[in-house]
mmCIF file of C-alpha atoms in Angstrom:
data_model
loop_
_atom_site.group_PDB
_atom_site.id
_atom_site.type_symbol
_atom_site.label_atom_id
_atom_site.label_comp_id
_atom_site.label_asym_id
_atom_site.label_seq_id
_atom_site.Cartn_x
_atom_site.Cartn_y
_atom_site.Cartn_z
ATOM 1 C CA MET A 299 -14.639 -25.761 -41.716
ATOM 2 C CA GLU A 300 -13.076 -24.285 -44.861
ATOM 3 C CA GLN A 301 -14.650 -20.901 -44.291
ATOM 4 C CA PHE A 302 -13.152 -20.720 -40.760
ATOM 5 C CA LYS A 303 -9.542 -20.924 -41.972
ATOM 6 C CA ASN A 304 -9.021 -17.166 -42.419
ATOM 7 C CA ILE A 305 -10.606 -16.471 -39.052
ATOM 8 C CA LYS A 306 -8.169 -18.793 -37.311
ATOM 9 C CA ASP A 307 -5.128 -16.699 -38.223
ATOM 10 C CA ASN A 308 -6.746 -13.310 -38.048
ATOM 11 C CA SER A 309 -9.909 -13.039 -36.023
ATOM 12 C CA GLY A 310 -9.809 -9.259 -36.127
ATOM 13 C CA PHE A 311 -8.531 -8.873 -32.572
ATOM 14 C CA LYS A 312 -5.560 -6.552 -32.099
ATOM 15 C CA VAL A 313 -3.452 -5.467 -29.129
ATOM 16 C CA PRO A 314 -1.811 -2.092 -28.406
ATOM 17 C CA GLU A 315 1.741 -1.729 -29.638
ATOM 18 C CA ASN A 316 4.378 -3.104 -27.223
ATOM 19 C CA TYR A 317 1.609 -4.503 -25.017
ATOM 20 C CA PHE A 318 3.424 -7.796 -24.430
ATOM 21 C CA ASN A 319 6.693 -5.972 -23.695
ATOM 22 C CA GLU A 320 5.087 -3.728 -21.115
ATOM 23 C CA PHE A 321 2.767 -6.205 -19.449
ATOM 24 C CA PRO A 322 5.511 -7.961 -17.381
ATOM 25 C CA LYS A 323 6.592 -4.577 -15.934
ATOM 26 C CA LYS A 324 2.974 -3.732 -15.117
ATOM 27 C CA ILE A 325 2.345 -7.036 -13.332
ATOM 28 C CA GLU A 326 5.662 -6.658 -11.469
ATOM 29 C CA GLU A 327 4.500 -3.269 -10.127
ATOM 30 C CA ILE A 328 1.100 -4.659 -9.149
ATOM 31 C CA ILE A 329 2.665 -7.549 -7.248
ATOM 32 C CA ALA A 330 5.087 -5.203 -5.460
ATOM 33 C CA ASN A 331 2.089 -3.242 -4.111
ATOM 34 C CA VAL A 332 0.072 -6.265 -3.061
ATOM 35 C CA LYS A 333 -0.705 -6.261 0.673
ATOM 36 C CA PRO A 334 0.977 -8.976 2.727
ATOM 37 C CA ASP A 335 -0.828 -12.308 2.653
ATOM 38 C CA LYS A 336 -2.734 -13.741 5.612
ATOM 39 C CA PRO A 337 0.114 -16.030 6.736
ATOM 40 C CA LYS A 338 2.433 -13.016 6.773
ATOM 41 C CA LYS A 339 -0.093 -11.045 8.823
ATOM 42 C CA LEU A 340 -0.399 -13.952 11.240
ATOM 43 C CA GLN A 341 3.385 -14.148 11.444
ATOM 44 C CA LEU A 342 3.523 -10.452 12.379
ATOM 45 C CA LYS A 343 0.837 -10.989 15.031
ATOM 46 C CA ALA A 344 2.832 -13.891 16.462
ATOM 47 C CA TYR A 345 5.978 -11.725 16.633
ATOM 48 C CA TYR A 346 4.077 -8.951 18.462
ATOM 49 C CA SER A 347 2.563 -11.455 20.935
ATOM 50 C CA ILE A 348 5.975 -12.986 21.695
ATOM 51 C CA ALA A 349 7.459 -9.514 22.215
ATOM 52 C CA ALA A 350 4.580 -8.550 24.561
ATOM 53 C CA VAL A 351 5.034 -11.727 26.647
ATOM 54 C CA PHE A 352 8.800 -11.147 26.824
ATOM 55 C CA VAL A 353 8.326 -7.545 28.054
ATOM 56 C CA SER A 354 5.757 -8.710 30.681
ATOM 57 C CA ILE A 355 8.201 -11.341 32.003
ATOM 58 C CA ILE A 356 10.954 -8.729 32.325
ATOM 59 C CA VAL A 357 8.637 -6.294 34.189
ATOM 60 C CA VAL A 358 7.409 -8.967 36.635
ATOM 61 C CA ALA A 359 10.956 -10.219 37.254
ATOM 62 C CA THR A 360 12.181 -6.670 37.960
ATOM 63 C CA VAL A 361 9.386 -6.050 40.493
ATOM 64 C CA LEU A 362 10.082 -9.362 42.277
ATOM 65 C CA ILE A 363 13.833 -8.750 42.496
ATOM 66 C CA LYS A 364 13.258 -5.223 43.830
ATOM 67 C CA ASN A 365 10.910 -6.517 46.554
ATOM 68 C CA TYR A 366 13.305 -9.274 47.560
ATOM 69 C CA THR A 367 16.361 -7.063 47.930
ATOM 70 C CA LYS A 368 14.547 -4.121 49.635
ATOM 71 C CA GLU A 369 15.452 -3.284 53.363
ATOM 72 C CA PRO A 370 12.356 -3.391 55.653
ATOM 73 C CA THR A 371 11.062 0.018 56.825
ATOM 74 C CA GLN A 372 10.683 1.042 60.489
ATOM 75 C CA LEU A 373 6.943 0.412 60.421
ATOM 76 C CA GLU A 374 7.480 -3.067 58.964
ATOM 77 C CA ASN A 375 10.020 -3.835 61.709
ATOM 78 C CA GLN A 376 7.549 -2.753 64.369
ATOM 79 C CA THR A 377 4.814 -4.901 62.851
ATOM 80 C CA LEU A 378 7.111 -7.907 62.779
ATOM 81 C CA ALA A 379 8.113 -7.411 66.414
ATOM 82 C CA TYR A 380 4.464 -7.138 67.474
ATOM 83 C CA LEU A 381 3.581 -10.305 65.563
ATOM 84 C CA GLU A 382 6.434 -12.224 67.204
ATOM 85 C CA CYS A 383 5.211 -11.232 70.763
ATOM 86 C CA ASN A 384 1.697 -12.379 69.907
ATOM 87 C CA ILE A 385 2.961 -15.737 68.767
ATOM 88 C CA TYR A 386 4.573 -16.378 72.264
ATOM 89 C CA ASP A 387 1.351 -15.343 74.096
ATOM 90 C CA VAL A 388 -0.733 -17.677 72.056
ATOM 91 C CA SER A 389 1.620 -20.652 72.605
ATOM 92 C CA ASP A 390 1.595 -20.001 76.409
ATOM 93 C CA GLU A 391 -2.177 -20.033 76.350
ATOM 94 C CA ILE A 392 -2.238 -23.349 74.543
ATOM 95 C CA LEU A 393 0.207 -24.911 77.029
ATOM 96 C CA TYR A 394 -1.879 -23.628 79.947
ATOM 97 C CA ASP A 395 -5.110 -25.035 78.522
ATOM 98 C CA VAL A 396 -3.595 -28.412 77.897
ATOM 99 C CA THR A 397 -2.348 -28.622 81.562
ATOM 100 C CA ILE A 398 -5.770 -27.731 82.952
ATOM 101 C CA GLU A 399 -7.485 -30.271 80.816
ATOM 102 C CA SER A 400 -5.082 -33.093 81.747
ATOM 103 C CA GLU A 401 -5.404 -32.315 85.478
ATOM 104 C CA SER A 402 -9.195 -32.463 85.458
ATOM 105 C CA LEU A 403 -9.101 -35.626 83.408
ATOM 106 C CA GLU A 404 -6.842 -37.275 86.034
ATOM 107 C CA THR A 405 -9.181 -36.273 88.904
ATOM 108 C CA LYS A 406 -12.212 -37.592 87.021
ATOM 109 C CA THR A 407 -10.537 -40.946 86.414
ATOM 110 C CA ASN A 408 -9.554 -41.383 90.101
ATOM 111 C CA ASN A 409 -13.109 -40.641 91.266
ATOM 112 C CA ASN A 410 -14.496 -43.222 88.853
ATOM 113 C CA ILE A 411 -12.168 -45.938 90.214
ATOM 114 C CA GLU A 412 -13.216 -45.209 93.859
ATOM 115 C CA LEU A 413 -16.900 -45.426 92.924
ATOM 116 C CA ASP A 414 -16.334 -48.732 91.171
ATOM 117 C CA VAL A 415 -14.585 -50.181 94.207
ATOM 118 C CA LEU A 416 -17.456 -49.013 96.468
ATOM 119 C CA ALA A 417 -19.964 -50.625 94.131
ATOM 120 C CA GLU A 418 -18.069 -53.885 94.245
ATOM 121 C CA GLU A 419 -18.044 -53.888 98.082
ATOM 122 C CA ILE A 420 -21.807 -53.264 98.223
ATOM 123 C CA THR A 421 -22.464 -56.086 95.836
ATOM 124 C CA GLU A 422 -20.468 -58.575 97.990
ATOM 125 C CA GLU A 423 -22.326 -57.474 101.136
ATOM 126 C CA GLU A 424 -25.638 -57.845 99.360
ATOM 127 C CA ILE A 425 -24.742 -61.312 98.165
ATOM 128 C CA ILE A 426 -23.843 -62.419 101.741
ATOM 129 C CA TYR A 427 -27.059 -60.900 103.108
ATOM 130 C CA ASN A 428 -29.182 -62.640 100.430
ATOM 131 C CA TYR A 429 -27.434 -65.945 101.129
ATOM 132 C CA ASN A 430 -28.073 -65.747 104.884
ATOM 133 C CA ASN A 431 -31.774 -64.974 104.410
ATOM 134 C CA MET B 110 10.145 -15.520 -24.537
ATOM 135 C CA SER B 111 11.654 -17.908 -22.012
ATOM 136 C CA ASN B 112 13.409 -21.041 -23.283
ATOM 137 C CA LEU B 113 13.214 -22.769 -19.909
ATOM 138 C CA SER B 114 10.867 -25.709 -19.513
ATOM 139 C CA ASP B 115 7.940 -25.571 -17.069
ATOM 140 C CA LEU B 116 9.801 -27.869 -14.693
ATOM 141 C CA GLU B 117 12.899 -25.651 -14.775
ATOM 142 C CA ILE B 118 10.759 -22.581 -14.043
ATOM 143 C CA TYR B 119 9.110 -24.445 -11.171
ATOM 144 C CA GLU B 120 12.487 -25.498 -9.750
ATOM 145 C CA LEU B 121 13.853 -21.973 -10.148
ATOM 146 C CA TYR B 122 10.991 -20.663 -8.008
ATOM 147 C CA LYS B 123 12.550 -22.343 -4.971
ATOM 148 C CA ILE B 124 15.757 -20.338 -5.515
ATOM 149 C CA ASP B 125 14.619 -17.043 -7.041
ATOM 150 C CA LYS B 126 10.877 -16.331 -6.856
ATOM 151 C CA ASP B 127 10.919 -13.061 -8.800
ATOM 152 C CA LYS B 128 13.024 -14.336 -11.657
ATOM 153 C CA SER B 129 10.989 -17.518 -11.960
ATOM 154 C CA PHE B 130 7.722 -15.575 -11.988
ATOM 155 C CA ASN B 131 8.993 -13.109 -14.599
ATOM 156 C CA LEU B 132 9.950 -16.030 -16.827
ATOM 157 C CA LEU B 133 6.517 -17.543 -16.322
ATOM 158 C CA VAL B 134 4.821 -14.277 -17.305
ATOM 159 C CA SER B 135 7.021 -13.878 -20.380
ATOM 160 C CA LYS B 136 6.414 -17.434 -21.477
ATOM 161 C CA TYR B 137 2.638 -17.578 -21.050
ATOM 162 C CA GLN B 138 1.301 -14.017 -21.191
ATOM 163 C CA GLU B 139 0.549 -14.109 -24.909
ATOM 164 C CA LYS B 140 -1.115 -17.535 -24.947
ATOM 165 C CA LEU B 141 -3.235 -16.704 -21.898
ATOM 166 C CA TYR B 142 -4.096 -13.263 -23.245
ATOM 167 C CA TRP B 143 -5.562 -14.659 -26.463
ATOM 168 C CA HIS B 144 -7.400 -17.379 -24.556
ATOM 169 C CA ILE B 145 -8.951 -14.756 -22.275
ATOM 170 C CA ARG B 146 -9.570 -12.268 -25.080
ATOM 171 C CA LYS B 147 -11.738 -14.750 -26.971
ATOM 172 C CA ILE B 148 -13.895 -15.199 -23.889
ATOM 173 C CA VAL B 149 -14.247 -11.569 -22.770
ATOM 174 C CA ILE B 150 -13.949 -10.017 -26.290
ATOM 175 C CA THR B 151 -12.472 -6.550 -25.586
ATOM 176 C CA HIS B 152 -8.816 -5.735 -25.003
ATOM 177 C CA HIS B 153 -9.597 -3.681 -21.894
ATOM 178 C CA ASN B 154 -11.416 -6.574 -20.220
ATOM 179 C CA ALA B 155 -8.796 -9.092 -21.347
ATOM 180 C CA ASP B 156 -6.067 -6.918 -19.835
ATOM 181 C CA ASP B 157 -7.922 -6.770 -16.487
ATOM 182 C CA VAL B 158 -8.540 -10.521 -16.431
ATOM 183 C CA LEU B 159 -4.935 -11.283 -17.399
ATOM 184 C CA GLN B 160 -3.680 -9.136 -14.506
ATOM 185 C CA ASN B 161 -5.998 -10.927 -12.076
ATOM 186 C CA THR B 162 -4.876 -14.255 -13.473
ATOM 187 C CA PHE B 163 -1.188 -13.564 -12.882
ATOM 188 C CA LEU B 164 -1.917 -12.091 -9.458
ATOM 189 C CA LYS B 165 -3.666 -15.342 -8.527
ATOM 190 C CA VAL B 166 -0.797 -17.345 -10.003
ATOM 191 C CA TRP B 167 1.692 -15.344 -7.908
ATOM 192 C CA LYS B 168 -0.272 -16.007 -4.732
ATOM 193 C CA ALA B 169 -0.934 -19.684 -5.471
ATOM 194 C CA PHE B 170 2.462 -20.597 -6.944
ATOM 195 C CA PRO B 171 3.985 -21.603 -3.562
ATOM 196 C CA ASN B 172 1.157 -24.179 -3.229
ATOM 197 C CA PHE B 173 1.520 -25.538 -6.772
ATOM 198 C CA LYS B 174 2.217 -29.249 -6.375
ATOM 199 C CA ASN B 175 3.507 -29.971 -9.890
ATOM 200 C CA GLU B 176 0.963 -32.816 -10.104
ATOM 201 C CA SER B 177 -0.676 -31.283 -13.159
ATOM 202 C CA SER B 178 1.409 -29.475 -15.734
ATOM 203 C CA LEU B 179 2.072 -25.790 -15.213
ATOM 204 C CA TYR B 180 0.510 -25.077 -18.595
ATOM 205 C CA THR B 181 -2.873 -26.646 -17.732
ATOM 206 C CA TRP B 182 -2.812 -25.099 -14.254
ATOM 207 C CA LEU B 183 -2.355 -21.624 -15.744
ATOM 208 C CA TYR B 184 -5.094 -22.199 -18.313
ATOM 209 C CA ARG B 185 -7.469 -23.351 -15.595
ATOM 210 C CA ILE B 186 -6.861 -20.202 -13.551
ATOM 211 C CA ALA B 187 -7.235 -17.981 -16.630
ATOM 212 C CA THR B 188 -10.465 -19.731 -17.672
ATOM 213 C CA ASN B 189 -11.951 -19.437 -14.192
ATOM 214 C CA GLU B 190 -10.996 -15.774 -13.960
ATOM 215 C CA ALA B 191 -12.535 -15.032 -17.368
ATOM 216 C CA LEU B 192 -15.773 -16.862 -16.507
ATOM 217 C CA THR B 193 -15.978 -15.108 -13.135
ATOM 218 C CA PHE B 194 -15.545 -11.798 -14.945
ATOM 219 C CA LEU B 195 -18.353 -12.634 -17.384
ATOM 220 C CA LYS B 196 -20.664 -13.665 -14.551
ATOM 221 C CA SER B 197 -20.102 -10.474 -12.578
ATOM 222 C CA ASP B 198 -20.474 -8.446 -15.784
ATOM 223 C CA LYS B 199 -23.785 -10.177 -16.570
ATOM 224 C CA THR B 200 -25.068 -9.509 -13.053
ATOM 225 C CA LYS B 201 -23.922 -5.871 -13.177
ATOM 226 C CA ASN B 202 -25.440 -5.130 -16.573
ATOM 227 C CA ASN B 203 -28.408 -7.524 -16.246
ATOM 228 C CA ILE B 204 -27.730 -9.241 -19.597
ATOM 229 C CA SER B 205 -29.974 -12.148 -20.582
ATOM 230 C CA TYR B 206 -29.085 -14.893 -23.047
ATOM 231 C CA SER B 207 -31.442 -13.435 -25.645
ATOM 232 C CA ASN B 208 -29.389 -10.261 -26.112
ATOM 233 C CA THR B 209 -25.840 -11.648 -25.926
ATOM 234 C CA GLU B 210 -25.469 -11.312 -29.713
ATOM 235 C CA THR B 211 -26.271 -7.608 -29.514
ATOM 236 C CA LYS B 212 -23.922 -7.281 -26.574
ATOM 237 C CA VAL B 213 -21.062 -8.878 -28.559
ATOM 238 C CA ILE B 214 -21.619 -6.547 -31.499
ATOM 239 C CA ASN B 215 -21.660 -3.552 -29.164
ATOM 240 C CA LEU B 216 -18.455 -4.717 -27.504
ATOM 241 C CA LEU B 217 -16.677 -5.322 -30.817
ATOM 242 C CA GLU B 218 -17.745 -1.965 -32.224
ATOM 243 C CA SER B 219 -16.700 -0.091 -29.104
ATOM 244 C CA ASP B 220 -13.320 -1.813 -28.905
ATOM 245 C CA VAL B 221 -10.636 0.197 -30.697
ATOM 246 C CA TYR B 222 -8.500 -2.950 -30.807
ATOM 247 C CA PHE B 223 -10.916 -4.864 -33.002
ATOM 248 C CA GLU B 224 -10.395 -4.444 -36.711
ATOM 249 C CA GLY B 225 -12.346 -7.390 -38.008
ATOM 250 C CA ASN B 226 -14.474 -7.402 -41.142
ATOM 251 C CA ASP B 227 -18.189 -8.211 -41.326
ATOM 252 C CA PHE B 228 -17.593 -11.940 -41.547
ATOM 253 C CA GLU B 229 -15.369 -11.871 -38.450
ATOM 254 C CA LYS B 230 -18.023 -9.928 -36.566
ATOM 255 C CA LYS B 231 -20.631 -12.468 -37.645
ATOM 256 C CA PHE B 232 -18.333 -15.249 -36.553
ATOM 257 C CA GLN B 233 -18.055 -13.726 -33.081
ATOM 258 C CA GLN B 234 -21.841 -13.366 -33.004
ATOM 259 C CA ALA B 235 -22.190 -17.036 -33.896
ATOM 260 C CA LEU B 236 -19.792 -17.924 -31.056
ATOM 261 C CA SER B 237 -21.781 -15.830 -28.607
ATOM 262 C CA THR B 238 -24.881 -17.952 -29.249
ATOM 263 C CA LEU B 239 -23.112 -21.063 -27.921
ATOM 264 C CA PRO B 240 -23.481 -22.229 -24.348
ATOM 265 C CA GLU B 241 -20.461 -21.283 -22.191
ATOM 266 C CA LYS B 242 -18.931 -24.765 -22.172
ATOM 267 C CA GLN B 243 -19.252 -25.318 -25.934
ATOM 268 C CA LYS B 244 -17.740 -21.898 -26.584
ATOM 269 C CA LEU B 245 -14.767 -22.693 -24.354
ATOM 270 C CA VAL B 246 -14.200 -26.077 -25.962
ATOM 271 C CA PHE B 247 -14.444 -24.571 -29.439
ATOM 272 C CA ASN B 248 -11.964 -21.772 -28.619
ATOM 273 C CA MET B 249 -9.443 -24.136 -27.061
ATOM 274 C CA LYS B 250 -9.673 -26.742 -29.789
ATOM 275 C CA TYR B 251 -10.021 -24.517 -32.800
ATOM 276 C CA PHE B 252 -8.017 -21.366 -31.971
ATOM 277 C CA ASP B 253 -5.523 -22.636 -29.383
ATOM 278 C CA GLU B 254 -5.155 -26.030 -31.128
ATOM 279 C CA MET B 255 -5.094 -27.875 -27.846
ATOM 280 C CA LYS B 256 -5.444 -31.635 -27.546
ATOM 281 C CA TYR B 257 -8.630 -33.061 -26.075
ATOM 282 C CA GLU B 258 -6.576 -34.551 -23.227
ATOM 283 C CA GLN B 259 -5.252 -31.109 -22.274
ATOM 284 C CA ILE B 260 -8.715 -29.525 -22.485
ATOM 285 C CA SER B 261 -10.037 -32.397 -20.394
ATOM 286 C CA GLU B 262 -7.509 -31.607 -17.647
ATOM 287 C CA ILE B 263 -8.345 -27.904 -17.688
ATOM 288 C CA LEU B 264 -12.138 -28.181 -17.805
ATOM 289 C CA LYS B 265 -12.333 -31.421 -15.799
ATOM 290 C CA THR B 266 -14.548 -33.036 -18.426
ATOM 291 C CA SER B 267 -14.212 -36.395 -20.157
ATOM 292 C CA VAL B 268 -12.641 -36.508 -23.614
ATOM 293 C CA GLY B 269 -15.864 -38.049 -25.008
ATOM 294 C CA GLY B 270 -17.910 -35.183 -23.606
ATOM 295 C CA LEU B 271 -15.496 -32.645 -25.083
ATOM 296 C CA LYS B 272 -15.665 -34.244 -28.526
ATOM 297 C CA ALA B 273 -19.453 -34.100 -28.425
ATOM 298 C CA SER B 274 -19.363 -30.447 -27.295
ATOM 299 C CA TYR B 275 -16.978 -29.504 -30.096
ATOM 300 C CA HIS B 276 -19.086 -31.314 -32.670
ATOM 301 C CA HIS B 277 -22.253 -29.501 -31.516
ATOM 302 C CA ALA B 278 -20.435 -26.168 -31.475
ATOM 303 C CA VAL B 279 -19.167 -26.552 -35.052
ATOM 304 C CA ASN B 280 -22.632 -27.488 -36.320
ATOM 305 C CA LYS B 281 -24.254 -24.554 -34.533
ATOM 306 C CA ILE B 282 -21.704 -22.092 -35.927
ATOM 307 C CA LYS B 283 -22.158 -23.445 -39.442
ATOM 308 C CA ASP B 284 -25.924 -23.165 -39.153
ATOM 309 C CA TYR B 285 -25.698 -19.632 -37.822
ATOM 310 C CA LEU B 286 -23.367 -18.512 -40.610
ATOM 311 C CA ASN B 287 -25.522 -20.131 -43.295
ATOM 312 C CA ASN B 288 -28.735 -18.629 -41.986
ATOM 313 C CA ASN B 289 -27.479 -15.095 -41.331
#
C-alpha cells in the first residue's frame, strides 16, 4: 500500500476554478425550472374538477329556480284547463260503471235465491211422493 | 461549508425548504463530487451525475424518514446515479469488459481536468479492471476513508463481504501495477 500513498492525496483529477462556488447556483436554477411533481399535478386536477362541479351546480340551480318562478303561458293555461275537464269525465264514467255492475249483481243474487227455494220445494214434494209409493 | 449537523438541516427543511437544501448542497457537494468522479472518471460526466443526484435528493427529501443517516442516504443516491450512468453509457457505446482499460485511458486523455502522471493513469487502469462492486468498495474505503459499517449501509452488503472485496481489490491492483 506504500506506493498508493501519493495517489490518495492527488489522483490527478482536477475541477474547474470556482466549480464548487458555482455549483449551488446552478442546481438552484435547475430546481426552479423543474416541472411540478405528480402530486402537484393531481392537486391541480382536483381543483379543476371541484370548480367544474361547483359551476354545474350553480347552472342547474339557476335553471330550476327560473322554471319554478315563471308565470304559465296562455297555451299552458289552456292545456291545464283541458286536462282538468278530462279528469271529471273520467271519474263520472267510473261512477257510472260501478253503479251498473252493482245493480246487475243484485239482480243475479235475487234470482239465485228464488231458484234455490223452488228446488227445495220440489225436493219435499218428491220425498212425499216417494214415501207414498 | 455548512456548520449545521445533518439533523439540524433535516429539521430546518420543515421550516425553510430552500435554505435547508442549499445548506445540504454546500455541505456535501464536494464529497459527493469526488465519490462520483472516481466512478465516472471525467469532470463533465461527474458534473452531470452530481446534478442528477441533487435533483433526486430535492424530489425525495420530503420522504426522507431520518431512519438512516443523511450522509449514507446521499451516498446511496449518488452511487446509484453513477452506476446508472455507467450502465447507460456502456449500452450506448457498446463497451465490453475487455476494452474498459482502453476506455479509461481514452477518457483520462480527453479530459482537460485530468493532470495525472503515468503512474496515476496506470492506477486508474488498474481500478478499471476491477468488478464494479470491488471498485466501489475500494474507492469508498481507500479514497473516502469510510468505515466498513458506513459502506455496509450504503451498499447493503455485510461488513465481512466488504472486507473480502477490499482485500481482493487491493491484491488485484498490486498485481496489475507489478505486471504492467
